[in-house]
CSV table of C-alpha atoms and ligand atoms in Angstrom, one decimal:
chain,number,residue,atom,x,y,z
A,1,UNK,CA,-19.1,-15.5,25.1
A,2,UNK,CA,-16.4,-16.1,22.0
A,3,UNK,CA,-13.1,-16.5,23.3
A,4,UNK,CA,-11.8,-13.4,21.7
A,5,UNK,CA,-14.3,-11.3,23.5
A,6,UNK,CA,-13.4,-12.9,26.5
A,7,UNK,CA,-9.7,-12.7,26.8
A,8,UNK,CA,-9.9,-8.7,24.9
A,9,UNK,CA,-12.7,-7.9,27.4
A,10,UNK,CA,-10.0,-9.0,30.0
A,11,UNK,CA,-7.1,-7.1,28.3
A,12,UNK,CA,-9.2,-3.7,28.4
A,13,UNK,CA,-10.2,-4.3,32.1
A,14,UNK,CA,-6.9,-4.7,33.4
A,15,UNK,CA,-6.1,-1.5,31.8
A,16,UNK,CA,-5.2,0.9,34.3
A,17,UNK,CA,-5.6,4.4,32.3
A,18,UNK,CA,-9.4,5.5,31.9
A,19,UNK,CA,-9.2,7.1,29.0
A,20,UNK,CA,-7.4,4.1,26.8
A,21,UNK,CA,-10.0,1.7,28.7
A,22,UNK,CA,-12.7,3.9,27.4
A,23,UNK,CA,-11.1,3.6,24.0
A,24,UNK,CA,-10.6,0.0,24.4
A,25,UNK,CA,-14.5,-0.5,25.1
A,26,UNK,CA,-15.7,1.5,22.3
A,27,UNK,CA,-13.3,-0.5,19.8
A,28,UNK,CA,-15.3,-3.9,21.5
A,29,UNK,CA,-18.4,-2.3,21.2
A,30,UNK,CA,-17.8,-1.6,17.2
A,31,UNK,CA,-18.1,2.3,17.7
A,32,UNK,CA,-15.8,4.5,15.7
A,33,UNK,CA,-12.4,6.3,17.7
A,34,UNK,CA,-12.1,9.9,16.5
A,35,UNK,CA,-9.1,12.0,16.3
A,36,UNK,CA,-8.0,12.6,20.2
A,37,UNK,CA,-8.6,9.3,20.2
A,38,UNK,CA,-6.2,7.9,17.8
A,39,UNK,CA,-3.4,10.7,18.7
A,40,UNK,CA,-4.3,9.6,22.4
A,41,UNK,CA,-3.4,5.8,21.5
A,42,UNK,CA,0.2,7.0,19.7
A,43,UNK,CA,0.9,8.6,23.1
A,44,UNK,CA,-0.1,7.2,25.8
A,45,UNK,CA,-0.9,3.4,24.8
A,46,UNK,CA,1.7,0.4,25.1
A,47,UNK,CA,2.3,-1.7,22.0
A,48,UNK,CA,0.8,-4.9,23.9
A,49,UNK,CA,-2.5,-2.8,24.5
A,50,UNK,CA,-2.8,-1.4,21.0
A,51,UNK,CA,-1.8,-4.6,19.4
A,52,UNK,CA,-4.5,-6.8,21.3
A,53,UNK,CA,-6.8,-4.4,19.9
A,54,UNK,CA,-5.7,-4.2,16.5
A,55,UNK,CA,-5.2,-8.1,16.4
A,56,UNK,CA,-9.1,-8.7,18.0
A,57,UNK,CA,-10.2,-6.6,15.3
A,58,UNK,CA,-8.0,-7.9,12.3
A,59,UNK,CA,-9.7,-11.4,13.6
A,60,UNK,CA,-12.9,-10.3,14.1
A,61,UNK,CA,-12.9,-9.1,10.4
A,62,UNK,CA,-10.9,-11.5,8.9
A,63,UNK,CA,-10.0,-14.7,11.2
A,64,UNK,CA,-6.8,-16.1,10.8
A,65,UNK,CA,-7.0,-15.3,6.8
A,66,UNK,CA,-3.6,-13.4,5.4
A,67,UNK,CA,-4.1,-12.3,1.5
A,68,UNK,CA,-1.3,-12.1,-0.6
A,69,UNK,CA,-1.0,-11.8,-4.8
A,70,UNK,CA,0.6,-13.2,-7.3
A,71,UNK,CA,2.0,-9.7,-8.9
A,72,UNK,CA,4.5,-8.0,-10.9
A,73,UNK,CA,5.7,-4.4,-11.3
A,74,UNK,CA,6.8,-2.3,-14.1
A,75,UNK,CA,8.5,1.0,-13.7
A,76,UNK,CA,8.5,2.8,-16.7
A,77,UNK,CA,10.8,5.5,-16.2
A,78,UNK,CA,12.4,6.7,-12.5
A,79,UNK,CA,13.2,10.3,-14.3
A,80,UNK,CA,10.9,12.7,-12.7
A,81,UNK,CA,10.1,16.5,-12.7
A,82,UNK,CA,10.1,16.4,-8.9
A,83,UNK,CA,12.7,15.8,-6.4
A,84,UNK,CA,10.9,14.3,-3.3
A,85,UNK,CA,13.5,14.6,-0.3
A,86,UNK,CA,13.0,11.5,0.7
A,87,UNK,CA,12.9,9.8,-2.3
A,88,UNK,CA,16.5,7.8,-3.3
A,89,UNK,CA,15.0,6.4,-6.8
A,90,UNK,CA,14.0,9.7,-9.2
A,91,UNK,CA,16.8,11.2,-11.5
A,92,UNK,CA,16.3,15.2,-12.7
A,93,UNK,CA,15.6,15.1,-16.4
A,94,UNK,CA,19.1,17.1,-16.8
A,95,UNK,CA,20.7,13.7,-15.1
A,96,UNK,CA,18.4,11.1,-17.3
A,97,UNK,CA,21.6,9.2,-18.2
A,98,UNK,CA,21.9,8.1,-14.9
A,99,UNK,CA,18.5,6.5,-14.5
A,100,UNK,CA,16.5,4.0,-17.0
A,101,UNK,CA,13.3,5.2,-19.5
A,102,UNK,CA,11.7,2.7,-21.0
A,103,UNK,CA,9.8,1.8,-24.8
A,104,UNK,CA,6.9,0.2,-25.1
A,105,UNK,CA,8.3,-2.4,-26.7
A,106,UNK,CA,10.9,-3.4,-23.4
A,107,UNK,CA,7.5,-3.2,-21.4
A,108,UNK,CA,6.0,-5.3,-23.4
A,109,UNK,CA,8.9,-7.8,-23.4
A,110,UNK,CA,8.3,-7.5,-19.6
A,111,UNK,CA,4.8,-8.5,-19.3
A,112,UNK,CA,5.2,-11.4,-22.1
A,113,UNK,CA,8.2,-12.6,-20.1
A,114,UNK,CA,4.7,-13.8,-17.8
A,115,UNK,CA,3.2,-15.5,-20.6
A,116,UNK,CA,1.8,-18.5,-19.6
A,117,UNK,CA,2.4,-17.9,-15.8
A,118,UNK,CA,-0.3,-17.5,-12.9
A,119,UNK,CA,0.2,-13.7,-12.0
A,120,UNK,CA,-3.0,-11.5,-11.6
A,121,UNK,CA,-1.9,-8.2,-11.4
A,122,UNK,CA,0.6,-6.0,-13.0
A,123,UNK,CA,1.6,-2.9,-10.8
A,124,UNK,CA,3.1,0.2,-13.2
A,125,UNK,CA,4.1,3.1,-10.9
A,126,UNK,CA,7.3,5.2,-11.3
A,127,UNK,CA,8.7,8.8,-12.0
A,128,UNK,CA,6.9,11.7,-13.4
A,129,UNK,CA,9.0,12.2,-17.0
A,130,UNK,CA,8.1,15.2,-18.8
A,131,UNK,CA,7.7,13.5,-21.9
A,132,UNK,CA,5.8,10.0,-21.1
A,133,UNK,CA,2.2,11.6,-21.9
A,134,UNK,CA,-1.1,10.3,-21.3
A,135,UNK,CA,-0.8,9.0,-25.1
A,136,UNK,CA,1.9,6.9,-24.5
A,137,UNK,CA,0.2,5.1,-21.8
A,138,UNK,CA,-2.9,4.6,-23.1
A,139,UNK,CA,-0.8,3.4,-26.0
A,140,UNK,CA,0.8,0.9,-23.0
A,141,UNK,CA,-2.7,0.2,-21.7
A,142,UNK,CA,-4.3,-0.8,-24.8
A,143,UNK,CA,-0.9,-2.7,-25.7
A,144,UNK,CA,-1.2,-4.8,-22.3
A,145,UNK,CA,-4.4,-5.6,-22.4
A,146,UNK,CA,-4.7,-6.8,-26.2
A,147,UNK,CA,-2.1,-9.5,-25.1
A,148,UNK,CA,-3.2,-10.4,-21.9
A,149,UNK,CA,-6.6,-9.3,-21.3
A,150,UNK,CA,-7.2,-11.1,-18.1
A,151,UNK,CA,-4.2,-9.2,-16.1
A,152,UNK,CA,-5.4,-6.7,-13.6
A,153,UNK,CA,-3.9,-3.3,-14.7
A,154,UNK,CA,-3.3,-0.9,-11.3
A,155,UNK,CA,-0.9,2.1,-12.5
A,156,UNK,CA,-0.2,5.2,-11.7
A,157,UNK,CA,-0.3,7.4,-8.3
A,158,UNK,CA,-2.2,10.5,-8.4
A,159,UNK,CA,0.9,12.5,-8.6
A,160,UNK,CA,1.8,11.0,-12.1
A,161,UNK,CA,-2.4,11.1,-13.5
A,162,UNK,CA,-2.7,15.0,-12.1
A,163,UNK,CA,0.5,15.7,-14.2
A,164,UNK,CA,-0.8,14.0,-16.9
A,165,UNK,CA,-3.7,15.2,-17.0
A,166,UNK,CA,-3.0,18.8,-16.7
A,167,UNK,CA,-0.6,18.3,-19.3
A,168,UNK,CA,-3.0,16.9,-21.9
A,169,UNK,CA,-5.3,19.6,-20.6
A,170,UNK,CA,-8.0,17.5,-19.6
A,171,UNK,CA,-10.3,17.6,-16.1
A,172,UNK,CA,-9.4,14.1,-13.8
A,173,UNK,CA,-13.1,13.2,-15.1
A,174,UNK,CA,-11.6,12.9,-18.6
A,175,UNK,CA,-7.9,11.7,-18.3
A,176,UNK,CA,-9.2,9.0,-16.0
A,177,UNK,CA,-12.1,7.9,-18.7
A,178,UNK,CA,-9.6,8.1,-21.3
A,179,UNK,CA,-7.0,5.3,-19.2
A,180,UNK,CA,-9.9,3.3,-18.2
A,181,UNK,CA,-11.0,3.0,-21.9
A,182,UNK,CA,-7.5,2.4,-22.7
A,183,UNK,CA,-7.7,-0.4,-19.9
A,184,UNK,CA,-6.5,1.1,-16.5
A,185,UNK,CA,-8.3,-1.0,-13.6
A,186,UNK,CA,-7.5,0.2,-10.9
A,187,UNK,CA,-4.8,3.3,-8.9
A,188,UNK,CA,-2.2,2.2,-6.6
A,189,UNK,CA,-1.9,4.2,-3.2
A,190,UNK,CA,1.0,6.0,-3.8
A,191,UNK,CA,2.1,10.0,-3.4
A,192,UNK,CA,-0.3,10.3,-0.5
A,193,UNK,CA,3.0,10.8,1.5
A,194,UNK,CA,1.4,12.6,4.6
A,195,UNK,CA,-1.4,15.4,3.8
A,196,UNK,CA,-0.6,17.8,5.9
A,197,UNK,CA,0.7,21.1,4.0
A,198,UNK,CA,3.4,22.2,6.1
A,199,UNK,CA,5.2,19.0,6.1
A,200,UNK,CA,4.4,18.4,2.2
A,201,UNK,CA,6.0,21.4,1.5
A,202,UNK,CA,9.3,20.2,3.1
A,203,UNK,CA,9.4,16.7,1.8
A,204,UNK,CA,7.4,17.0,-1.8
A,205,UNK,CA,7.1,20.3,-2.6
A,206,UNK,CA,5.0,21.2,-6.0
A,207,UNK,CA,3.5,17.8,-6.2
A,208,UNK,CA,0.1,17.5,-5.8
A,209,UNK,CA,-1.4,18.5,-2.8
A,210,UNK,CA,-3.9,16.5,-0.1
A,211,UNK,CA,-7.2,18.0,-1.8
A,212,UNK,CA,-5.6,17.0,-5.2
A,213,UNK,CA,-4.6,13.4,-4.2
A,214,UNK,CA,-8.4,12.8,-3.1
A,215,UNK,CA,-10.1,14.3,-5.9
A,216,UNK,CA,-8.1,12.0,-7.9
A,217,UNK,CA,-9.3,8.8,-5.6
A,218,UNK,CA,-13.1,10.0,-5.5
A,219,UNK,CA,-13.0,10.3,-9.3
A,220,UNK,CA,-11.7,7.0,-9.6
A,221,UNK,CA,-14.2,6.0,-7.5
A,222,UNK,CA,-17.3,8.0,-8.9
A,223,UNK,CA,-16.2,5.9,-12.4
A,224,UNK,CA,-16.1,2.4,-10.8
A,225,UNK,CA,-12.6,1.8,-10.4
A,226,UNK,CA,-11.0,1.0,-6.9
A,227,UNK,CA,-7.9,2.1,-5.0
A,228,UNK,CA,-5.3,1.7,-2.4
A,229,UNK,CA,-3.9,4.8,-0.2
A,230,UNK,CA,-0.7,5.1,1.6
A,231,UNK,CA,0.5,6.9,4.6
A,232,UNK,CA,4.8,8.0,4.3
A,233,UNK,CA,5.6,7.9,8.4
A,234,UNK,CA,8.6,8.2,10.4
A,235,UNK,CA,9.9,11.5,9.2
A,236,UNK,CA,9.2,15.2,10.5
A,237,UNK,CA,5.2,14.0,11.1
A,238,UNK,CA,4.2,13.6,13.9
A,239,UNK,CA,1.0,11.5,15.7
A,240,UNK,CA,-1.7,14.8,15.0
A,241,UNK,CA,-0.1,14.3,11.2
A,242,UNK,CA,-1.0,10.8,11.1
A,243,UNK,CA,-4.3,10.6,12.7
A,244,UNK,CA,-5.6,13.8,10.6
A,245,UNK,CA,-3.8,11.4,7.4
A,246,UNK,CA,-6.2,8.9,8.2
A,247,UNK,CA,-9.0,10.9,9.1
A,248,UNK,CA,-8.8,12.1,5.9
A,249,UNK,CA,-8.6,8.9,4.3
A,250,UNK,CA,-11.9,7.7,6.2
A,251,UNK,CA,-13.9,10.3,5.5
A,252,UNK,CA,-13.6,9.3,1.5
A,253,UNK,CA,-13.9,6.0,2.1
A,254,UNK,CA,-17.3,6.6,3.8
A,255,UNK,CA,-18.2,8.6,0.8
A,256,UNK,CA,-17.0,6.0,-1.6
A,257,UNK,CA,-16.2,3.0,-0.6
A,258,UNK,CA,-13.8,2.6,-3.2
A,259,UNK,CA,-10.7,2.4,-1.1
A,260,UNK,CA,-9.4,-1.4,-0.7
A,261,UNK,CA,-6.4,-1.6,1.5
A,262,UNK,CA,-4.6,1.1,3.7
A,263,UNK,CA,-0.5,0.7,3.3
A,264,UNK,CA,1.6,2.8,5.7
A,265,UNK,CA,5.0,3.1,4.1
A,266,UNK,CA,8.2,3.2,6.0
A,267,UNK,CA,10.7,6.1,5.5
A,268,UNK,CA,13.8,4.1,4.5
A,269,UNK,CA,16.5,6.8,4.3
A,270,UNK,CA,19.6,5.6,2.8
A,271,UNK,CA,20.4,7.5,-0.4
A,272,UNK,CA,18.0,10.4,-0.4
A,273,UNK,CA,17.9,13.8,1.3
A,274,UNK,CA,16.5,12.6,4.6
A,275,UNK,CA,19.3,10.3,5.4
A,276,UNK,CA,20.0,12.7,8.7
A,277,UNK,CA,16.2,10.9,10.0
A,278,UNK,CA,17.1,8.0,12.1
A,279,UNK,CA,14.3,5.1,10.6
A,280,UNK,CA,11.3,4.6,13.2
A,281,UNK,CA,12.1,1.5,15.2
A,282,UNK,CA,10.0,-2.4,15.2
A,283,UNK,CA,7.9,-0.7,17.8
A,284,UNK,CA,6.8,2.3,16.7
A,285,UNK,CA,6.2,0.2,13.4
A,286,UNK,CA,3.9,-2.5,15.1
A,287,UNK,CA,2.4,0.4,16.8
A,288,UNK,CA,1.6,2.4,13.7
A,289,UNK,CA,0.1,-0.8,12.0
A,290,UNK,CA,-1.6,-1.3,15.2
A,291,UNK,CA,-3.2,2.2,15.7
A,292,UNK,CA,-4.3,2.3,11.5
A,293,UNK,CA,-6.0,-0.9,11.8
A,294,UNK,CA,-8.3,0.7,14.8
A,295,UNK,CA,-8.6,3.9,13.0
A,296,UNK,CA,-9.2,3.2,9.6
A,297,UNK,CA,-12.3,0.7,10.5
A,298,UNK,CA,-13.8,1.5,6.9
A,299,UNK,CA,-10.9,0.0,4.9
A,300,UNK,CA,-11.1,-3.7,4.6
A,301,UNK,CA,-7.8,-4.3,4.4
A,302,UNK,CA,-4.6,-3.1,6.1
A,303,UNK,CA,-1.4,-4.2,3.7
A,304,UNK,CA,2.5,-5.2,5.0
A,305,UNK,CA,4.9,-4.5,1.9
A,306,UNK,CA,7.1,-6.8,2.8
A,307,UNK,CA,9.9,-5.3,0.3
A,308,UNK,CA,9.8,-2.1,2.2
A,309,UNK,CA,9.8,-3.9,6.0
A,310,UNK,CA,11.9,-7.0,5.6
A,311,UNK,CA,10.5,-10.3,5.8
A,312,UNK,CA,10.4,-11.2,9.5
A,313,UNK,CA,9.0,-7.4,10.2
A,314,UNK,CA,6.5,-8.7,7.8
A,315,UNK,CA,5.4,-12.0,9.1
A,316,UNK,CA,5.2,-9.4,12.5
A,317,UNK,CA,2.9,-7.0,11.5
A,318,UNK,CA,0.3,-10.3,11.0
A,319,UNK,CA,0.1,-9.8,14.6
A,320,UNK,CA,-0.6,-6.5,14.5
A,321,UNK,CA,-3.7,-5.8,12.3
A,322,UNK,CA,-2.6,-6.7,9.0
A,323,UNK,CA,-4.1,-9.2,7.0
A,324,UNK,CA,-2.9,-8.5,3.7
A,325,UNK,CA,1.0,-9.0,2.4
A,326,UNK,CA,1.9,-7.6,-0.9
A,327,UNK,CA,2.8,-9.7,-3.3
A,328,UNK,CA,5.3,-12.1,-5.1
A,329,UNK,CA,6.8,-9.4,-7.0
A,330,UNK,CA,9.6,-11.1,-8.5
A,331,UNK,CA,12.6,-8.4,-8.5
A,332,UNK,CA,10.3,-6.2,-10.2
A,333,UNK,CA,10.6,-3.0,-8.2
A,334,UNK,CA,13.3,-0.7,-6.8
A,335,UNK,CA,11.7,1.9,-4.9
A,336,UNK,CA,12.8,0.4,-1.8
A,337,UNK,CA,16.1,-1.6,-2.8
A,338,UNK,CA,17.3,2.1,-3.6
A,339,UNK,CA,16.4,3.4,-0.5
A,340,UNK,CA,18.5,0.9,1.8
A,341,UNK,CA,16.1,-2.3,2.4
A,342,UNK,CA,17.0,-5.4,3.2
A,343,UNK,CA,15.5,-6.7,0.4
A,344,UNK,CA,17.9,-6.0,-2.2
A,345,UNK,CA,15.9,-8.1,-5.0
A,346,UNK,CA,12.5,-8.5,-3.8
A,347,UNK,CA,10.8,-11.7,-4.7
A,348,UNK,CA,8.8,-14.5,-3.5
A,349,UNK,CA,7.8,-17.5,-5.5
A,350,UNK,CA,4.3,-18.5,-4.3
A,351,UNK,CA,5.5,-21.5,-2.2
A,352,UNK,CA,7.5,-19.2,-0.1
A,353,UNK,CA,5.3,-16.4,0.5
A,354,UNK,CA,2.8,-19.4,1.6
A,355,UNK,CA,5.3,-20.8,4.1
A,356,UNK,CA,5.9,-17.4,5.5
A,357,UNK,CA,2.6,-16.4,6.2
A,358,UNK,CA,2.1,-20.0,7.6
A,359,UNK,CA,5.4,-19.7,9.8
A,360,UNK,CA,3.0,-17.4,12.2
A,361,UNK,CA,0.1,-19.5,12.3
A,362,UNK,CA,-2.2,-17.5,10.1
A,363,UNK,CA,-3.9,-18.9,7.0
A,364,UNK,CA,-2.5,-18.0,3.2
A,365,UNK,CA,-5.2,-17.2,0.5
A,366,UNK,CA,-4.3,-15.9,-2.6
A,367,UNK,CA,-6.7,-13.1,-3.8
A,368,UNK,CA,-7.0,-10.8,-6.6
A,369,UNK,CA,-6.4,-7.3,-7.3
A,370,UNK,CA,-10.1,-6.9,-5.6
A,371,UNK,CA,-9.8,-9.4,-3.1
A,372,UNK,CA,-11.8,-12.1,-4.1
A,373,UNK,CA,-10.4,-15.3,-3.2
A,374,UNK,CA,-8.2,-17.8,-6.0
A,375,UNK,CA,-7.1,-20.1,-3.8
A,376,UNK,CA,-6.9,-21.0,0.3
A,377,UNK,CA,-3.4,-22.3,0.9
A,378,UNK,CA,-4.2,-23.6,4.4
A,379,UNK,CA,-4.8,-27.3,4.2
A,380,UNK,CA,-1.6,-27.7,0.9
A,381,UNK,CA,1.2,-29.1,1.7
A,382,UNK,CA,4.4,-27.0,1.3
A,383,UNK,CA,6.8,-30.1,0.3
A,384,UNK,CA,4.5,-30.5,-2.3
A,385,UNK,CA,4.7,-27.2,-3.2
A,386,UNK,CA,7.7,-26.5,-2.9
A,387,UNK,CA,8.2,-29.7,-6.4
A,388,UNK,CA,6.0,-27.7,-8.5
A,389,UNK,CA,6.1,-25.8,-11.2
A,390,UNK,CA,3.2,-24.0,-10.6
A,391,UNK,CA,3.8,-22.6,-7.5
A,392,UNK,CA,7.7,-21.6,-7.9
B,401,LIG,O1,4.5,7.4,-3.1
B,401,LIG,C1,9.4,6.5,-2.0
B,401,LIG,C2,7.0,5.8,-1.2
B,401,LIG,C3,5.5,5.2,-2.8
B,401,LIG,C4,10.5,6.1,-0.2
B,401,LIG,O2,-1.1,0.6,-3.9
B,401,LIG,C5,9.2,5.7,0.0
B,401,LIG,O3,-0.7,-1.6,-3.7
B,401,LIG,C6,9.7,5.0,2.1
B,401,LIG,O4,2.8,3.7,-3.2
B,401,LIG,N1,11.0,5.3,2.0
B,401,LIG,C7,5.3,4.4,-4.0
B,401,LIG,N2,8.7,5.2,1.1
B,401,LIG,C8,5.0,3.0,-3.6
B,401,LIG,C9,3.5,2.7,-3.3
B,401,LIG,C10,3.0,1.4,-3.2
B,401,LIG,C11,3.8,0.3,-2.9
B,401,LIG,C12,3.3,-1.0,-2.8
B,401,LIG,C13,1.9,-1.2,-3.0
B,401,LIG,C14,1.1,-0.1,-3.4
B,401,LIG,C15,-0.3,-0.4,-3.7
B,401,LIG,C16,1.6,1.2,-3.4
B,401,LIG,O5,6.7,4.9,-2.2
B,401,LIG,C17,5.7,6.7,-3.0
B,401,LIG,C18,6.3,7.1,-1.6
B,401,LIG,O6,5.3,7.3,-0.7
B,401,LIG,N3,8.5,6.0,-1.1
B,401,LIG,N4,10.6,6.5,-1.5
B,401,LIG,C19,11.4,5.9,0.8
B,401,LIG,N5,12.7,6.2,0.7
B,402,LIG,FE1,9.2,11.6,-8.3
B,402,LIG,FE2,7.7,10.0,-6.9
B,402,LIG,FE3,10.3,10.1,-6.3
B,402,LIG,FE4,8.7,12.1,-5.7
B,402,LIG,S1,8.5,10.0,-4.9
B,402,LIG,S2,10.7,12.3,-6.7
B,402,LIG,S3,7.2,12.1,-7.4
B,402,LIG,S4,9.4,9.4,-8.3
């Protein structure tokens, strides 16, 4: 018998609860948990049972290989028509002096400022502004992509494309044809937030709802494209929240396929209108990593943002059923710096994000936007890195 099998065989018969050994056996066995299941696991399991299990199957599907990009992001605008009560980045319209809206031109400057340098992926995500129309970013797309065809294009949450698109008056069909044309690769995973409508209503009210958000996804998917979803946690949800999140999630997936990596985002809570929510501790965190990489077994890929957790939280969650850290993103983004990380200026050359994931004994391969492999970092030296150009 593999080793793995051997010592997770031994970790699910020393468990003393029947229930969470039952669990346990079916995870072994490859069968899927359902819903009692995974609430079950929030409840009742300890993180050392839950993370054995999450880390057997992170290394059944994946070995000892942690994916990471080479990325940056550009946030057009962080004016927005809604005010999210957790979120500490958007500015009301009536207060657009205090926040930033950018021309093409300035985002244009930004992606040049990458000219001749190895990033894959561009990530544009940011407020909903009443007057940034689909036109003027397909006029983006099309601008991007004439100068730098081979970057990866993944823009918008659902929440900005369904206000888009009911603004130019076209179905999700359309408006997503028209971005693709225009050179639109693939979505992000953001504005999922938690699906449940009670507790959309009293963090994100207006925006769009679960049935919305998924439309969005299976249209992207129906045309080709892939995506990412996310999961908002440690706020008024609670475990049945979660689990139904996810269950939601899978269900597309097994209609689609089309999802590539789960993210479950952290509420940070400085600065926004949930400041009064104490944030979720390292444990629940591991836990909640733990307890999506069991559920969600149709999702390749369960992904750390490492400038939402902090680095070392980051290199933790390796342990814990991620395989996947995102990305270099060079003090690109300030979602998170906004909201009270750590991470105050998110960036990591490639040498560094290499000797982090190597730190914990797992294996660095960069990847694409659609996870096929550029390079294995495992047998390069990180002195020699750490003298080159190309990697810092
Ligand atoms: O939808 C906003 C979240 C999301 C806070 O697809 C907050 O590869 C916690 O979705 N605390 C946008 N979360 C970011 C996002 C994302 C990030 C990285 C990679 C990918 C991907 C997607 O950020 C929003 C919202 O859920 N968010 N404010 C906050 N205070
Ligand atoms: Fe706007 Fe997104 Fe912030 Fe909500 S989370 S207020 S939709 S920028």
């Amino acid at each position: 018998m593999d080793m793995r099998i051997e010592q997770i065989s031994r970790v699910v018969e020393n468990q003393t609860d029947a229930a969470l050994r039952k669990t346990g056996e079916k995870i072994i066995n490859k069968e899927r948990i359902f819903f009692d299941e995974g609430v079950m696991l929030f409840e009742k399991a300890g993180l050392p049972y839950v993370g054995a299990l999450a880390n057997y199957v992170r290394e059944r599907l994946h070995g000892n290989k942690t994916y990471f990009n080479r990325n940056f992001h550009i946030e057009p605008t962080n004016v927005c028509v809604f005010s999210c009560a957790f979120c500490s980045y958007s500015r009301l319209y009536a207060q657009r002096d205090e926040g930033w809206e950018l021309s093409i031109g300035q985002m244009m400057d930004m992606v040049k400022k990458y000219d001749g340098k190895p990033v894959t992926e561009v990530h544009i995500v940011g407020g909903v502004h009443p007057k940034m129309n689909l036109y003027f970013f397909v006029e983006l797309l099309q601008k991007i992509k004439a100068h730098r065809p081979d970057l990866h294009i993944k823009g918008f949450t659902a929440v900005e494309l369904d206000y888009m698109f009911r603004k130019a008056k076209l179905s999700v069909e359309e408006g997503m044809k028209v971005l693709r044309e225009a050179g639109l690769d693939s979505l992000p995973g953001g504005g999922a937030e938690i699906f449940d409508a009670d507790i959309r209503t009293q963090i994100c009210d207006d925006k769009v709802n679960a049935d919305g958000w998924l439309d969005i996804h299976r249209t992207a998917h129906r045309l080709d494209m892939h995506s990412n979803a996310t999961m908002l946690y440690g706020h008024i949800e609670n475990y049945k929240h979660r689990i139904s999140h996810m269950e939601r999630l899978r269900s597309l997936q097994d209609e689609t396929g089309g999802f590539n990596t789960f993210i479950p985002l952290k509420l940070r809570n400085k600065g926004n209108d949930m400041s009064y929510v104490a944030e979720s501790s390292v444990i629940e965190d591991m836990k909640l990593y733990a307890v999506s990489r069991l559920y969600m077994d149709n999702f390749p890929h369960i992904k750390a943002y490492w400038p939402m957790l902090g680095r070392q939280s980051a290199q933790l969650t390796l342990s814990f059923g991620v395989n996947d850290l995102d990305g270099t993103i060079d003090d690109s983004t300030k979602i998170y710096s906004m909201a009270g990380s750590e991470e105050q200026h998110p960036s990591l050359s490639t040498t560094e994000i290499v000797a982090l994931i190597k730190q914990v004994k797992r294996e660095p391969v960069e990847r694409d936007t659609l996870y096929n492999e550029i390079k294995n970092y495992k047998d390069m030296d990180l002195s020699l890195m750490s003298n080159s150009p190309l990697y810092n």
